[in-house]
Amino acid sequence: MAALPLRADPFTDAPAPKAERSRVLHASVAKQDGKETKTFLTGTSKILGIWKGEKLKAGDVVRAIWIAESFGAAQKDVKITEVSTTAYKPDDEGIFSLLRPAGGWPIGRYRVEFYVQDRLADTARFTVDADVTVEVR
């Protein structure tokens, strides 16, 4: 027996409205100039974790955890640092930044997990590639 489609009004043939997928916030990573990207070079001075609220509540804590997913010899999911701030309005926005380590960024895969009130809201993934060196002879 086939399931009957849900109806908004059982006395008409009008279909029920579709539930919209809602996000509390949207996250991305960007270069220091603010341009979003998913690839950085080992010499990049600063990586920005940008978030923009969509349905935040005043007082919500927005937290970002920077994680090195895969780099070096078999090192995986290493927490780099964690930062947080408080949102004051539904569409609040902010930037968390991470400075280049002294020896440059290790080549590999990374992510920034953004949490609202301890619930994962979005993840921004990126890679770090070797700087390109051109030798002219």
MMTF fields as JSON, N, C-alpha, C and O atoms, coordinates in Angstrom:
{
  "mmtfVersion": "1.0.0",
  "mmtfProducer": "UNKNOWN",
  "numBonds": 547,
  "numAtoms": 548,
  "numGroups": 137,
  "numChains": 1,
  "numModels": 1,
  "chainsPerModel": [1],
  "groupsPerChain": [137],
  "chainIdList": ["A"],
  "bondAtomList": [4, 2, 8, 6, 12, 10, 16, 14, 20, 18, 24, 22, 28, 26, 32, 30, 36, 34, 40, 38, 44, 42, 48, 46, 52, 50, 56, 54, 60, 58, 64, 62, 68, 66, 72, 70, 76, 74, 80, 78, 84, 82, 88, 86, 92, 90, 96, 94, 100, 98, 104, 102, 108, 106, 112, 110, 116, 114, 120, 118, 124, 122, 128, 126, 132, 130, 136, 134, 140, 138, 144, 142, 148, 146, 152, 150, 156, 154, 160, 158, 164, 162, 168, 166, 172, 170, 176, 174, 180, 178, 184, 182, 188, 186, 192, 190, 196, 194, 200, 198, 204, 202, 208, 206, 212, 210, 216, 214, 220, 218, 224, 222, 228, 226, 232, 230, 236, 234, 240, 238, 244, 242, 248, 246, 252, 250, 256, 254, 260, 258, 264, 262, 268, 266, 272, 270, 276, 274, 280, 278, 284, 282, 288, 286, 292, 290, 296, 294, 300, 298, 304, 302, 308, 306, 312, 310, 316, 314, 320, 318, 324, 322, 328, 326, 332, 330, 336, 334, 340, 338, 344, 342, 348, 346, 352, 350, 356, 354, 360, 358, 364, 362, 368, 366, 372, 370, 376, 374, 380, 378, 384, 382, 388, 386, 392, 390, 396, 394, 400, 398, 404, 402, 408, 406, 412, 410, 416, 414, 420, 418, 424, 422, 428, 426, 432, 430, 436, 434, 440, 438, 444, 442, 448, 446, 452, 450, 456, 454, 460, 458, 464, 462, 468, 466, 472, 470, 476, 474, 480, 478, 484, 482, 488, 486, 492, 490, 496, 494, 500, 498, 504, 502, 508, 506, 512, 510, 516, 514, 520, 518, 524, 522, 528, 526, 532, 530, 536, 534, 540, 538, 544, 542],
  "bondOrderList": [1, 1, 1, 1, 1, 1, 1, 1, 1, 1, 1, 1, 1, 1, 1, 1, 1, 1, 1, 1, 1, 1, 1, 1, 1, 1, 1, 1, 1, 1, 1, 1, 1, 1, 1, 1, 1, 1, 1, 1, 1, 1, 1, 1, 1, 1, 1, 1, 1, 1, 1, 1, 1, 1, 1, 1, 1, 1, 1, 1, 1, 1, 1, 1, 1, 1, 1, 1, 1, 1, 1, 1, 1, 1, 1, 1, 1, 1, 1, 1, 1, 1, 1, 1, 1, 1, 1, 1, 1, 1, 1, 1, 1, 1, 1, 1, 1, 1, 1, 1, 1, 1, 1, 1, 1, 1, 1, 1, 1, 1, 1, 1, 1, 1, 1, 1, 1, 1, 1, 1, 1, 1, 1, 1, 1, 1, 1, 1, 1, 1, 1, 1, 1, 1, 1, 1],
  "groupList": [{"groupName": "MET", "atomNameList": ["N", "CA", "C", "O"], "elementList": ["N", "C", "C", "O"], "formalChargeList": [0, 0, 0, 0], "bondAtomList": [1, 0, 2, 1, 3, 2], "bondOrderList": [1, 1, 2], "singleLetterCode": "M", "chemCompType": "L-PEPTIDE LINKING"}, {"groupName": "ALA", "atomNameList": ["N", "CA", "C", "O"], "elementList": ["N", "C", "C", "O"], "formalChargeList": [0, 0, 0, 0], "bondAtomList": [1, 0, 2, 1, 3, 2], "bondOrderList": [1, 1, 2], "singleLetterCode": "A", "chemCompType": "L-PEPTIDE LINKING"}, {"groupName": "LEU", "atomNameList": ["N", "CA", "C", "O"], "elementList": ["N", "C", "C", "O"], "formalChargeList": [0, 0, 0, 0], "bondAtomList": [1, 0, 2, 1, 3, 2], "bondOrderList": [1, 1, 2], "singleLetterCode": "L", "chemCompType": "L-PEPTIDE LINKING"}, {"groupName": "PRO", "atomNameList": ["N", "CA", "C", "O"], "elementList": ["N", "C", "C", "O"], "formalChargeList": [0, 0, 0, 0], "bondAtomList": [1, 0, 2, 1, 3, 2], "bondOrderList": [1, 1, 2], "singleLetterCode": "P", "chemCompType": "L-PEPTIDE LINKING"}, {"groupName": "ARG", "atomNameList": ["N", "CA", "C", "O"], "elementList": ["N", "C", "C", "O"], "formalChargeList": [0, 0, 0, 0], "bondAtomList": [1, 0, 2, 1, 3, 2], "bondOrderList": [1, 1, 2], "singleLetterCode": "R", "chemCompType": "L-PEPTIDE LINKING"}, {"groupName": "ASP", "atomNameList": ["N", "CA", "C", "O"], "elementList": ["N", "C", "C", "O"], "formalChargeList": [0, 0, 0, 0], "bondAtomList": [1, 0, 2, 1, 3, 2], "bondOrderList": [1, 1, 2], "singleLetterCode": "D", "chemCompType": "L-PEPTIDE LINKING"}, {"groupName": "PHE", "atomNameList": ["N", "CA", "C", "O"], "elementList": ["N", "C", "C", "O"], "formalChargeList": [0, 0, 0, 0], "bondAtomList": [1, 0, 2, 1, 3, 2], "bondOrderList": [1, 1, 2], "singleLetterCode": "F", "chemCompType": "L-PEPTIDE LINKING"}, {"groupName": "THR", "atomNameList": ["N", "CA", "C", "O"], "elementList": ["N", "C", "C", "O"], "formalChargeList": [0, 0, 0, 0], "bondAtomList": [1, 0, 2, 1, 3, 2], "bondOrderList": [1, 1, 2], "singleLetterCode": "T", "chemCompType": "L-PEPTIDE LINKING"}, {"groupName": "LYS", "atomNameList": ["N", "CA", "C", "O"], "elementList": ["N", "C", "C", "O"], "formalChargeList": [0, 0, 0, 0], "bondAtomList": [1, 0, 2, 1, 3, 2], "bondOrderList": [1, 1, 2], "singleLetterCode": "K", "chemCompType": "L-PEPTIDE LINKING"}, {"groupName": "GLU", "atomNameList": ["N", "CA", "C", "O"], "elementList": ["N", "C", "C", "O"], "formalChargeList": [0, 0, 0, 0], "bondAtomList": [1, 0, 2, 1, 3, 2], "bondOrderList": [1, 1, 2], "singleLetterCode": "E", "chemCompType": "L-PEPTIDE LINKING"}, {"groupName": "SER", "atomNameList": ["N", "CA", "C", "O"], "elementList": ["N", "C", "C", "O"], "formalChargeList": [0, 0, 0, 0], "bondAtomList": [1, 0, 2, 1, 3, 2], "bondOrderList": [1, 1, 2], "singleLetterCode": "S", "chemCompType": "L-PEPTIDE LINKING"}, {"groupName": "VAL", "atomNameList": ["N", "CA", "C", "O"], "elementList": ["N", "C", "C", "O"], "formalChargeList": [0, 0, 0, 0], "bondAtomList": [1, 0, 2, 1, 3, 2], "bondOrderList": [1, 1, 2], "singleLetterCode": "V", "chemCompType": "L-PEPTIDE LINKING"}, {"groupName": "HIS", "atomNameList": ["N", "CA", "C", "O"], "elementList": ["N", "C", "C", "O"], "formalChargeList": [0, 0, 0, 0], "bondAtomList": [1, 0, 2, 1, 3, 2], "bondOrderList": [1, 1, 2], "singleLetterCode": "H", "chemCompType": "L-PEPTIDE LINKING"}, {"groupName": "GLN", "atomNameList": ["N", "CA", "C", "O"], "elementList": ["N", "C", "C", "O"], "formalChargeList": [0, 0, 0, 0], "bondAtomList": [1, 0, 2, 1, 3, 2], "bondOrderList": [1, 1, 2], "singleLetterCode": "Q", "chemCompType": "L-PEPTIDE LINKING"}, {"groupName": "GLY", "atomNameList": ["N", "CA", "C", "O"], "elementList": ["N", "C", "C", "O"], "formalChargeList": [0, 0, 0, 0], "bondAtomList": [1, 0, 2, 1, 3, 2], "bondOrderList": [1, 1, 2], "singleLetterCode": "G", "chemCompType": "PEPTIDE LINKING"}, {"groupName": "ILE", "atomNameList": ["N", "CA", "C", "O"], "elementList": ["N", "C", "C", "O"], "formalChargeList": [0, 0, 0, 0], "bondAtomList": [1, 0, 2, 1, 3, 2], "bondOrderList": [1, 1, 2], "singleLetterCode": "I", "chemCompType": "L-PEPTIDE LINKING"}, {"groupName": "TRP", "atomNameList": ["N", "CA", "C", "O"], "elementList": ["N", "C", "C", "O"], "formalChargeList": [0, 0, 0, 0], "bondAtomList": [1, 0, 2, 1, 3, 2], "bondOrderList": [1, 1, 2], "singleLetterCode": "W", "chemCompType": "L-PEPTIDE LINKING"}, {"groupName": "TYR", "atomNameList": ["N", "CA", "C", "O"], "elementList": ["N", "C", "C", "O"], "formalChargeList": [0, 0, 0, 0], "bondAtomList": [1, 0, 2, 1, 3, 2], "bondOrderList": [1, 1, 2], "singleLetterCode": "Y", "chemCompType": "L-PEPTIDE LINKING"}],
  "groupTypeList": [0, 1, 1, 2, 3, 2, 4, 1, 5, 3, 6, 7, 5, 1, 3, 1, 3, 8, 1, 9, 4, 10, 4, 11, 2, 12, 1, 10, 11, 1, 8, 13, 5, 14, 8, 9, 7, 8, 7, 6, 2, 7, 14, 7, 10, 8, 15, 2, 14, 15, 16, 8, 14, 9, 8, 2, 8, 1, 14, 5, 11, 11, 4, 1, 15, 16, 15, 1, 9, 10, 6, 14, 1, 1, 13, 8, 5, 11, 8, 15, 7, 9, 11, 10, 7, 7, 1, 17, 8, 3, 5, 5, 9, 14, 15, 6, 10, 2, 2, 4, 3, 1, 14, 14, 16, 3, 15, 14, 4, 17, 4, 11, 9, 6, 17, 11, 13, 5, 4, 2, 1, 5, 7, 1, 4, 6, 7, 11, 5, 1, 5, 11, 7, 11, 9, 11, 4],
  "groupIdList": [1, 2, 3, 4, 5, 6, 7, 8, 9, 10, 11, 12, 13, 14, 15, 16, 17, 18, 19, 20, 21, 22, 23, 24, 25, 26, 27, 28, 29, 30, 31, 32, 33, 34, 35, 36, 37, 38, 39, 40, 41, 42, 43, 44, 45, 46, 47, 48, 49, 50, 51, 52, 53, 54, 55, 56, 57, 58, 59, 60, 61, 62, 63, 64, 65, 66, 67, 68, 69, 70, 71, 72, 73, 74, 75, 76, 77, 78, 79, 80, 81, 82, 83, 84, 85, 86, 87, 88, 89, 90, 91, 92, 93, 94, 95, 96, 97, 98, 99, 100, 101, 102, 103, 104, 105, 106, 107, 108, 109, 110, 111, 112, 113, 114, 115, 116, 117, 118, 119, 120, 121, 122, 123, 124, 125, 126, 127, 128, 129, 130, 131, 132, 133, 134, 135, 136, 137],
  "secStructList": [7, 7, 7, 7, 7, 7, 5, 1, 1, 6, 6, 1, 7, 7, 5, 7, 7, 7, 7, 7, 7, 7, 7, 1, 3, 3, 3, 3, 3, 3, 7, 6, 6, 1, 7, 5, 7, 1, 3, 3, 3, 6, 6, 7, 1, 3, 3, 3, 3, 3, 3, 3, 3, 1, 1, 7, 7, 6, 6, 7, 3, 3, 3, 3, 3, 3, 3, 3, 3, 3, 3, 6, 6, 6, 3, 3, 3, 3, 3, 3, 3, 3, 3, 3, 3, 3, 7, 7, 1, 6, 6, 7, 3, 3, 3, 3, 3, 3, 3, 7, 7, 6, 6, 7, 7, 7, 1, 3, 3, 3, 3, 3, 3, 3, 3, 3, 6, 6, 3, 3, 3, 3, 3, 3, 3, 3, 3, 3, 3, 7, 7, 7, 7, 7, 7, 7, 7],
  "xCoordList": [0.836, 0.0, 0.882, 1.77, 0.644, 1.465, 1.066, -0.106, 2.067, 1.803, 1.158, 1.527, 0.204, -0.459, 0.388, 0.987, 0.453, 1.224, 0.572, -0.651, 1.407, 0.88, 0.222, 0.703, -0.863, -1.597, -1.674, -1.865, -1.524, -1.637, -3.063, -3.285, -4.014, -5.428, -6.047, -6.092, -6.525, -7.045, -8.272, -8.658, -8.901, -10.105, -9.831, -10.763, -8.557, -8.184, -7.043, -6.549, -6.631, -5.495, -4.196, -3.186, -4.196, -2.988, -1.93, -2.205, -0.715, 0.339, 0.811, 0.713, 1.319, 1.868, 3.105, 3.846, 3.341, 4.552, 5.792, 5.823, 6.815, 8.062, 8.822, 8.869, 9.414, 10.222, 11.494, 12.158, 11.834, 13.066, 14.207, 14.055, 15.331, 16.508, 17.049, 17.423, 17.089, 17.568, 18.917, 19.197, 19.739, 21.052, 21.117, 20.551, 21.802, 21.99, 23.054, 22.951, 24.085, 25.111, 25.772, 25.67, 26.452, 27.215, 28.671, 28.969, 29.575, 31.001, 31.826, 31.451, 32.963, 33.902, 35.289, 35.445, 36.285, 37.649, 38.078, 37.622, 38.972, 39.374, 40.811, 41.39, 41.362, 42.693, 42.57, 41.465, 43.693, 43.709, 42.938, 42.443, 42.827, 42.086, 40.575, 39.811, 40.147, 38.726, 38.156, 36.98, 38.958, 38.462, 38.407, 39.4, 37.212, 37.039, 37.848, 37.963, 38.403, 39.18, 39.206, 38.86, 39.613, 39.77, 41.211, 41.531, 42.091, 43.492, 44.386, 44.208, 45.343, 46.309, 47.708, 47.889, 48.692, 50.078, 50.777, 50.324, 51.886, 52.598, 53.055, 53.244, 53.236, 53.675, 52.546, 52.813, 51.297, 50.161, 50.295, 50.476, 50.206, 50.443, 49.289, 49.509, 48.052, 46.897, 45.748, 45.514, 45.041, 43.856, 42.664, 42.685, 41.621, 40.427, 39.322, 39.049, 38.696, 37.489, 36.322, 36.167, 35.504, 34.424, 33.089, 32.809, 32.272, 30.936, 29.895, 30.151, 28.733, 27.61, 26.367, 25.954, 25.773, 24.577, 23.364, 23.233, 22.477, 21.21, 20.037, 19.02, 20.189, 19.1, 19.656, 19.232, 20.599, 21.183, 20.224, 19.296, 20.459, 19.716, 20.702, 21.866, 20.236, 21.097, 21.633, 20.87, 22.939, 23.569, 24.135, 24.837, 23.841, 24.415, 25.938, 26.495, 26.588, 28.046, 28.445, 28.055, 29.226, 29.753, 31.207, 32.011, 31.519, 32.86, 33.455, 32.755, 34.748, 35.453, 36.615, 37.375, 36.733, 37.864, 38.633, 38.098, 39.902, 40.792, 41.458, 42.041, 41.366, 41.872, 42.712, 42.316, 43.877, 44.704, 44.23, 44.466, 43.559, 42.993, 44.064, 44.065, 44.972, 45.982, 47.197, 47.113, 48.325, 49.559, 50.735, 50.592, 51.892, 53.089, 52.941, 52.122, 53.745, 53.752, 52.665, 52.864, 51.533, 50.44, 49.838, 49.28, 49.932, 49.277, 47.896, 47.745, 46.886, 45.501, 44.698, 44.899, 43.782, 42.828, 43.468, 43.084, 44.443, 45.126, 44.492, 44.459, 43.996, 43.403, 44.517, 45.511, 44.332, 45.308, 44.969, 45.803, 43.739, 43.292, 41.773, 41.12, 41.23, 39.791, 39.524, 40.213, 38.524, 38.148, 36.627, 35.923, 36.125, 34.674, 34.309, 35.136, 33.07, 32.513, 31.018, 30.463, 30.376, 28.938, 28.227, 28.658, 27.14, 26.329, 25.308, 24.824, 24.996, 24.057, 22.785, 21.84, 22.757, 21.562, 21.514, 22.537, 20.359, 20.215, 21.177, 21.628, 21.502, 22.385, 23.774, 24.458, 24.183, 25.512, 26.562, 26.3, 27.741, 28.812, 30.146, 30.268, 31.142, 32.451, 33.544, 33.298, 34.766, 35.948, 36.869, 37.187, 37.287, 38.335, 39.546, 39.404, 40.734, 41.909, 42.96, 43.026, 43.77, 44.853, 46.123, 46.175, 47.153, 48.412, 49.309, 49.257, 50.122, 51.075, 52.051, 52.569, 52.297, 53.315, 54.705, 54.905, 55.645, 57.003, 57.652, 58.302, 57.498, 58.126, 57.253, 57.606, 56.109, 55.168, 54.128, 54.292, 53.064, 52.001, 52.474, 53.036, 52.26, 52.543, 51.573, 50.388, 52.083, 51.238, 50.256, 50.64, 48.986, 47.992, 46.569, 46.297, 45.659, 44.235, 43.855, 44.327, 42.991, 42.567, 41.057, 40.416, 40.5, 39.101, 38.903, 39.669, 37.853, 37.416, 35.979, 35.114, 35.73, 34.377, 33.768, 34.361, 32.579, 31.878, 30.696, 29.856, 30.65, 29.605, 28.774, 29.289, 27.486, 26.607, 26.007, 25.326, 26.27, 25.78, 26.169, 25.33, 27.395, 27.946, 27.354, 27.552, 26.625, 26.119, 26.834, 26.899, 27.369, 28.067, 27.101, 26.05, 27.47, 26.609, 27.113, 26.309, 28.431, 28.991, 30.482, 31.104, 31.031, 32.457, 33.02, 32.433, 34.162, 34.846, 36.167, 37.011, 36.343, 37.564, 38.469, 38.004, 39.79, 40.747, 42.033, 42.273, 42.85, 44.144, 45.25, 45.037, 46.434, 47.631, 48.576, 48.92, 48.993, 49.912, 51.255, 51.364, 52.257, 53.606, 53.598, 52.917, 54.371, 54.58, 55.302, 56.138, 54.987, 55.613, 56.883, 56.854, 57.975, 59.236, 59.643, 59.722, 59.897, 60.312, 61.783, 62.171, 62.585, 64.018, 64.305, 63.975, 64.917, 65.254, 66.745, 67.519, 67.161, 68.595, 68.997, 70.165],
  "yCoordList": [-1.173, 0.0, 1.238, 1.366, 2.15, 3.353, 4.394, 4.524, 5.138, 6.214, 7.376, 7.699, 7.998, 9.16, 10.401, 10.537, 11.323, 12.548, 13.415, 13.439, 14.13, 15.031, 16.218, 16.715, 16.666, 17.814, 18.898, 18.605, 20.155, 21.273, 21.369, 21.669, 21.115, 21.155, 19.848, 19.594, 19.013, 17.7, 17.78, 16.776, 18.963, 19.094, 19.608, 19.797, 19.84, 20.277, 19.401, 18.55, 19.598, 18.866, 19.654, 19.251, 20.759, 21.577, 20.809, 20.322, 20.7, 19.991, 20.792, 22.019, 20.074, 20.729, 21.521, 21.095, 22.67, 23.427, 22.64, 21.959, 22.748, 22.038, 22.758, 23.988, 21.977, 22.568, 23.128, 22.457, 24.352, 24.954, 24.551, 24.504, 24.266, 23.942, 25.248, 26.145, 25.352, 26.599, 26.379, 25.316, 27.404, 27.373, 28.483, 29.56, 28.211, 29.22, 30.208, 31.406, 29.698, 30.571, 29.911, 28.701, 30.728, 30.26, 30.615, 31.71, 29.71, 29.931, 29.721, 28.955, 30.423, 30.264, 30.653, 31.168, 30.401, 30.85, 31.792, 31.689, 32.723, 33.735, 34.168, 33.941, 34.799, 35.401, 36.695, 37.143, 37.285, 38.5, 39.643, 40.531, 39.632, 40.677, 40.439, 41.232, 39.343, 39.041, 38.188, 37.828, 37.845, 37.013, 35.554, 34.981, 34.97, 33.563, 32.656, 32.898, 31.616, 30.634, 29.342, 29.329, 28.277, 26.998, 26.514, 25.435, 27.325, 26.952, 28.114, 29.248, 27.814, 28.802, 28.255, 27.053, 29.144, 28.733, 28.746, 29.404, 28.011, 27.895, 29.242, 29.386, 30.222, 31.542, 32.508, 33.656, 32.07, 32.944, 33.45, 32.661, 34.766, 35.338, 35.14, 35.002, 35.125, 34.998, 34.341, 34.649, 33.443, 32.81, 33.264, 33.199, 33.727, 34.226, 33.178, 32.562, 32.978, 32.161, 33.121, 33.753, 33.238, 34.222, 33.537, 32.479, 34.137, 33.589, 34.695, 35.85, 34.318, 35.242, 34.556, 33.516, 35.139, 34.569, 34.71, 35.668, 33.735, 33.792, 33.717, 34.384, 32.907, 32.736, 32.614, 31.755, 33.469, 33.459, 34.119, 34.825, 33.883, 34.549, 35.392, 35.019, 36.527, 37.37, 36.535, 35.881, 36.562, 35.789, 34.453, 33.8, 34.025, 32.77, 32.878, 33.903, 31.828, 31.769, 31.104, 29.97, 31.822, 31.292, 30.922, 31.75, 29.659, 29.145, 28.534, 27.89, 28.741, 28.154, 27.322, 27.753, 26.114, 25.247, 25.023, 24.485, 25.444, 25.258, 23.897, 23.596, 23.074, 21.701, 21.392, 21.694, 20.789, 20.271, 18.84, 17.956, 18.611, 17.288, 16.271, 15.152, 16.669, 15.742, 16.531, 17.336, 16.294, 16.979, 16.164, 15.331, 16.415, 15.704, 14.192, 13.679, 13.505, 12.041, 11.503, 11.397, 11.171, 10.49, 11.266, 10.651, 12.575, 13.352, 13.742, 14.305, 13.438, 13.678, 14.305, 14.002, 15.192, 15.811, 16.37, 16.02, 17.237, 17.887, 19.262, 20.083, 19.509, 20.806, 21.847, 21.661, 22.946, 24.028, 25.035, 25.347, 25.539, 26.489, 26.586, 26.044, 27.286, 27.465, 28.9, 29.421, 29.534, 30.901, 31.011, 30.2, 32.021, 32.198, 33.66, 34.471, 33.973, 35.305, 35.162, 34.072, 36.251, 36.245, 37.021, 38.111, 36.46, 37.128, 38.034, 37.734, 39.144, 40.096, 40.28, 40.924, 39.709, 39.823, 38.634, 37.982, 38.332, 37.144, 37.079, 35.993, 38.23, 38.233, 38.779, 39.331, 38.622, 39.055, 38.352, 37.29, 38.939, 38.338, 38.631, 39.537, 37.839, 38.045, 37.319, 36.559, 37.578, 36.975, 36.484, 37.222, 35.236, 34.688, 34.509, 34.068, 34.845, 34.708, 33.823, 33.68, 33.24, 32.374, 32.818, 32.838, 33.176, 33.64, 32.477, 31.4, 32.709, 31.705, 31.313, 32.176, 30.019, 29.571, 30.05, 30.382, 30.084, 30.591, 29.947, 30.647, 28.656, 27.972, 27.896, 27.208, 28.595, 28.51, 27.43, 26.587, 27.473, 26.473, 25.115, 25.031, 24.06, 22.725, 22.422, 22.747, 21.808, 21.412, 20.357, 19.417, 20.521, 19.538, 20.056, 21.082, 19.303, 19.64, 20.133, 19.616, 21.144, 21.77, 22.001, 21.893, 22.323, 22.728, 23.639, 23.613, 24.44, 25.258, 24.839, 24.959, 24.352, 23.972, 25.13, 25.632, 25.551, 26.648, 26.08, 25.364, 26.405, 25.928, 27.102, 28.202, 26.856, 27.806, 27.058, 26.046, 27.572, 26.925, 25.439, 24.59, 25.127, 23.77, 22.802, 21.592, 23.326, 22.491, 22.904, 24.086, 21.914, 22.198, 22.858, 22.302, 24.061, 24.808, 24.773, 24.754, 24.763, 24.721, 24.392, 24.574, 23.911, 23.589, 24.164, 24.009, 24.829, 25.355, 24.597, 24.635, 23.911, 23.13, 23.879, 24.613, 23.669, 24.286, 23.475, 22.628, 23.755, 23.082, 24.127, 25.29, 23.674, 24.502, 23.775, 22.612, 24.49, 23.931, 24.655, 25.73, 24.054, 24.647, 25.931, 26.034, 26.916, 28.122, 27.713, 26.81, 28.362, 28.07, 28.912, 30.13, 28.261, 28.956, 28.771, 27.648, 29.874, 29.818, 30.216, 31.288, 29.343, 29.622, 29.99, 29.237, 31.145, 31.606, 31.484, 31.945, 30.858, 30.673, 31.421, 31.39],
  "zCoordList": [0.0, 0.0, 0.0, 0.842, -0.938, -1.081, -0.053, 0.3, 0.424, 1.381, 0.659, -0.47, 1.306, 0.735, 0.972, 2.039, -0.01, 0.194, 1.264, 1.399, 2.024, 3.042, 2.374, 1.355, 2.94, 2.403, 3.465, 4.645, 3.047, 3.972, 4.491, 5.663, 3.625, 3.989, 3.512, 2.308, 4.432, 4.023, 3.127, 2.527, 3.023, 2.226, 0.824, 0.042, 0.491, -0.862, -1.354, -0.614, -2.565, -3.112, -2.995, -3.571, -2.27, -2.146, -1.354, -0.258, -1.913, -1.185, 0.033, 0.068, 1.015, 2.206, 1.804, 0.919, 2.441, 2.108, 2.494, 3.518, 1.651, 1.937, 3.03, 3.071, 3.911, 4.969, 4.359, 3.569, 4.724, 4.236, 5.151, 6.372, 4.557, 5.347, 5.905, 5.15, 7.198, 7.779, 8.44, 8.994, 8.365, 8.989, 10.007, 9.819, 11.067, 12.091, 11.631, 11.893, 10.938, 10.389, 9.198, 8.998, 8.412, 7.246, 7.493, 7.969, 7.179, 7.433, 6.17, 5.282, 6.111, 5.003, 5.5, 6.607, 4.671, 4.966, 3.858, 2.719, 4.216, 3.25, 3.49, 4.552, 2.46, 2.572, 3.359, 3.662, 3.685, 4.478, 3.814, 4.508, 2.48, 1.773, 1.793, 1.243, 2.429, 2.551, 1.444, 1.498, 0.426, -0.674, -0.227, 0.221, -0.363, 0.027, -0.883, -2.084, -0.297, -1.05, -0.244, 0.937, -0.881, -0.189, -0.252, 0.246, -0.873, -1.005, -0.579, -1.023, 0.283, 0.756, 0.505, 0.31, 0.512, 0.341, 1.695, 2.631, 1.791, 3.07, 3.61, 4.818, 2.75, 3.185, 3.533, 3.888, 3.439, 3.761, 5.194, 6.122, 5.372, 6.703, 7.675, 8.878, 7.162, 8.046, 7.287, 6.118, 7.946, 7.367, 8.199, 9.428, 7.505, 8.173, 8.169, 7.138, 9.303, 9.42, 9.567, 10.612, 8.538, 8.506, 8.766, 8.203, 9.613, 9.866, 9.762, 10.101, 9.291, 9.127, 9.66, 9.148, 10.683, 11.281, 10.392, 9.629, 10.506, 9.787, 10.755, 10.566, 11.782, 12.749, 14.16, 14.933, 14.483, 15.816, 16.801, 16.406, 18.072, 19.131, 19.92, 20.072, 20.421, 21.252, 22.409, 23.121, 22.588, 23.657, 23.221, 23.993, 21.98, 21.483, 21.466, 21.072, 21.89, 21.826, 20.512, 20.234, 19.708, 18.445, 18.713, 19.141, 18.452, 18.75, 17.49, 16.708, 17.304, 16.156, 16.677, 17.545, 16.123, 16.442, 15.148, 14.179, 15.145, 13.989, 14.144, 15.186, 13.095, 13.154, 11.924, 10.798, 12.148, 11.054, 10.811, 11.636, 9.678, 9.382, 9.031, 9.543, 8.155, 7.666, 7.207, 6.279, 7.861, 7.49, 7.999, 8.894, 7.418, 7.867, 7.758, 6.996, 8.532, 8.509, 9.436, 10.646, 8.867, 9.56, 10.73, 11.639, 10.737, 11.787, 11.297, 10.213, 12.11, 11.703, 12.839, 14.015, 12.444, 13.365, 14.629, 15.745, 14.437, 15.549, 15.763, 14.847, 16.962, 17.296, 17.376, 18.078, 16.641, 16.631, 17.728, 18.578, 17.696, 18.719, 18.682, 17.791, 19.665, 19.78, 20.225, 21.102, 19.62, 19.977, 20.018, 19.417, 20.731, 20.775, 20.984, 21.399, 20.691, 20.888, 21.131, 20.997, 21.484, 21.731, 20.633, 20.255, 20.124, 19.103, 19.794, 20.885, 19.133, 19.713, 18.903, 19.361, 17.684, 16.844, 15.887, 15.684, 15.293, 14.437, 13.265, 12.899, 12.664, 11.491, 11.828, 10.966, 13.082, 13.5, 12.652, 12.088, 12.562, 11.777, 12.447, 13.272, 12.068, 12.675, 11.929, 10.992, 12.376, 11.764, 12.876, 13.808, 12.764, 13.613, 12.709, 11.569, 13.199, 12.335, 12.984, 14.205, 12.129, 12.567, 11.852, 10.622, 12.633, 12.066, 11.666, 12.26, 10.661, 10.166, 11.273, 11.982, 11.419, 12.376, 11.936, 10.768, 12.856, 12.586, 11.36, 10.584, 11.166, 10.037, 8.799, 7.842, 8.795, 7.675, 7.942, 8.824, 7.165, 7.317, 6.812, 5.72, 7.576, 7.039, 5.889, 5.962, 4.851, 3.717, 4.211, 4.906, 3.848, 4.268, 4.166, 3.542, 4.808, 4.817, 6.211, 7.223, 6.234, 7.476, 7.453, 6.408, 8.627, 8.698, 9.903, 10.866, 9.815, 10.938, 11.216, 10.349, 12.408, 12.812, 13.584, 14.538, 13.166, 13.816, 14.61, 14.066, 15.878, 16.77, 17.27, 17.468, 17.47, 18.138, 19.319, 19.152, 20.515, 21.738, 21.759, 22.06, 21.451, 21.487, 20.459, 20.567, 19.46, 18.365, 17.084, 16.747, 16.377, 15.126, 14.148, 13.827, 13.674, 12.769, 11.329, 10.398, 11.132, 9.792, 9.89, 10.936, 8.796, 8.726, 7.435, 6.364, 7.551, 6.372, 6.228, 7.124, 5.098, 4.854, 3.88, 3.008, 4.056, 3.15, 3.126, 3.986, 2.119, 2.008, 1.996, 1.652, 2.381, 2.285, 1.338, 1.55, 0.28, -0.719, -0.642, -0.052, -1.241, -1.262, -2.074, -3.094, -1.602, -2.395, -3.675, -3.656, -4.766, -6.043, -6.185, -6.009, -6.498, -6.714, -8.168, -8.666, -8.835, -10.228, -10.287, -9.821, -10.861, -10.976, -12.428, -13.345, -12.627, -13.973, -14.156, -13.317, -15.264, -15.527, -16.738, -17.123]
}
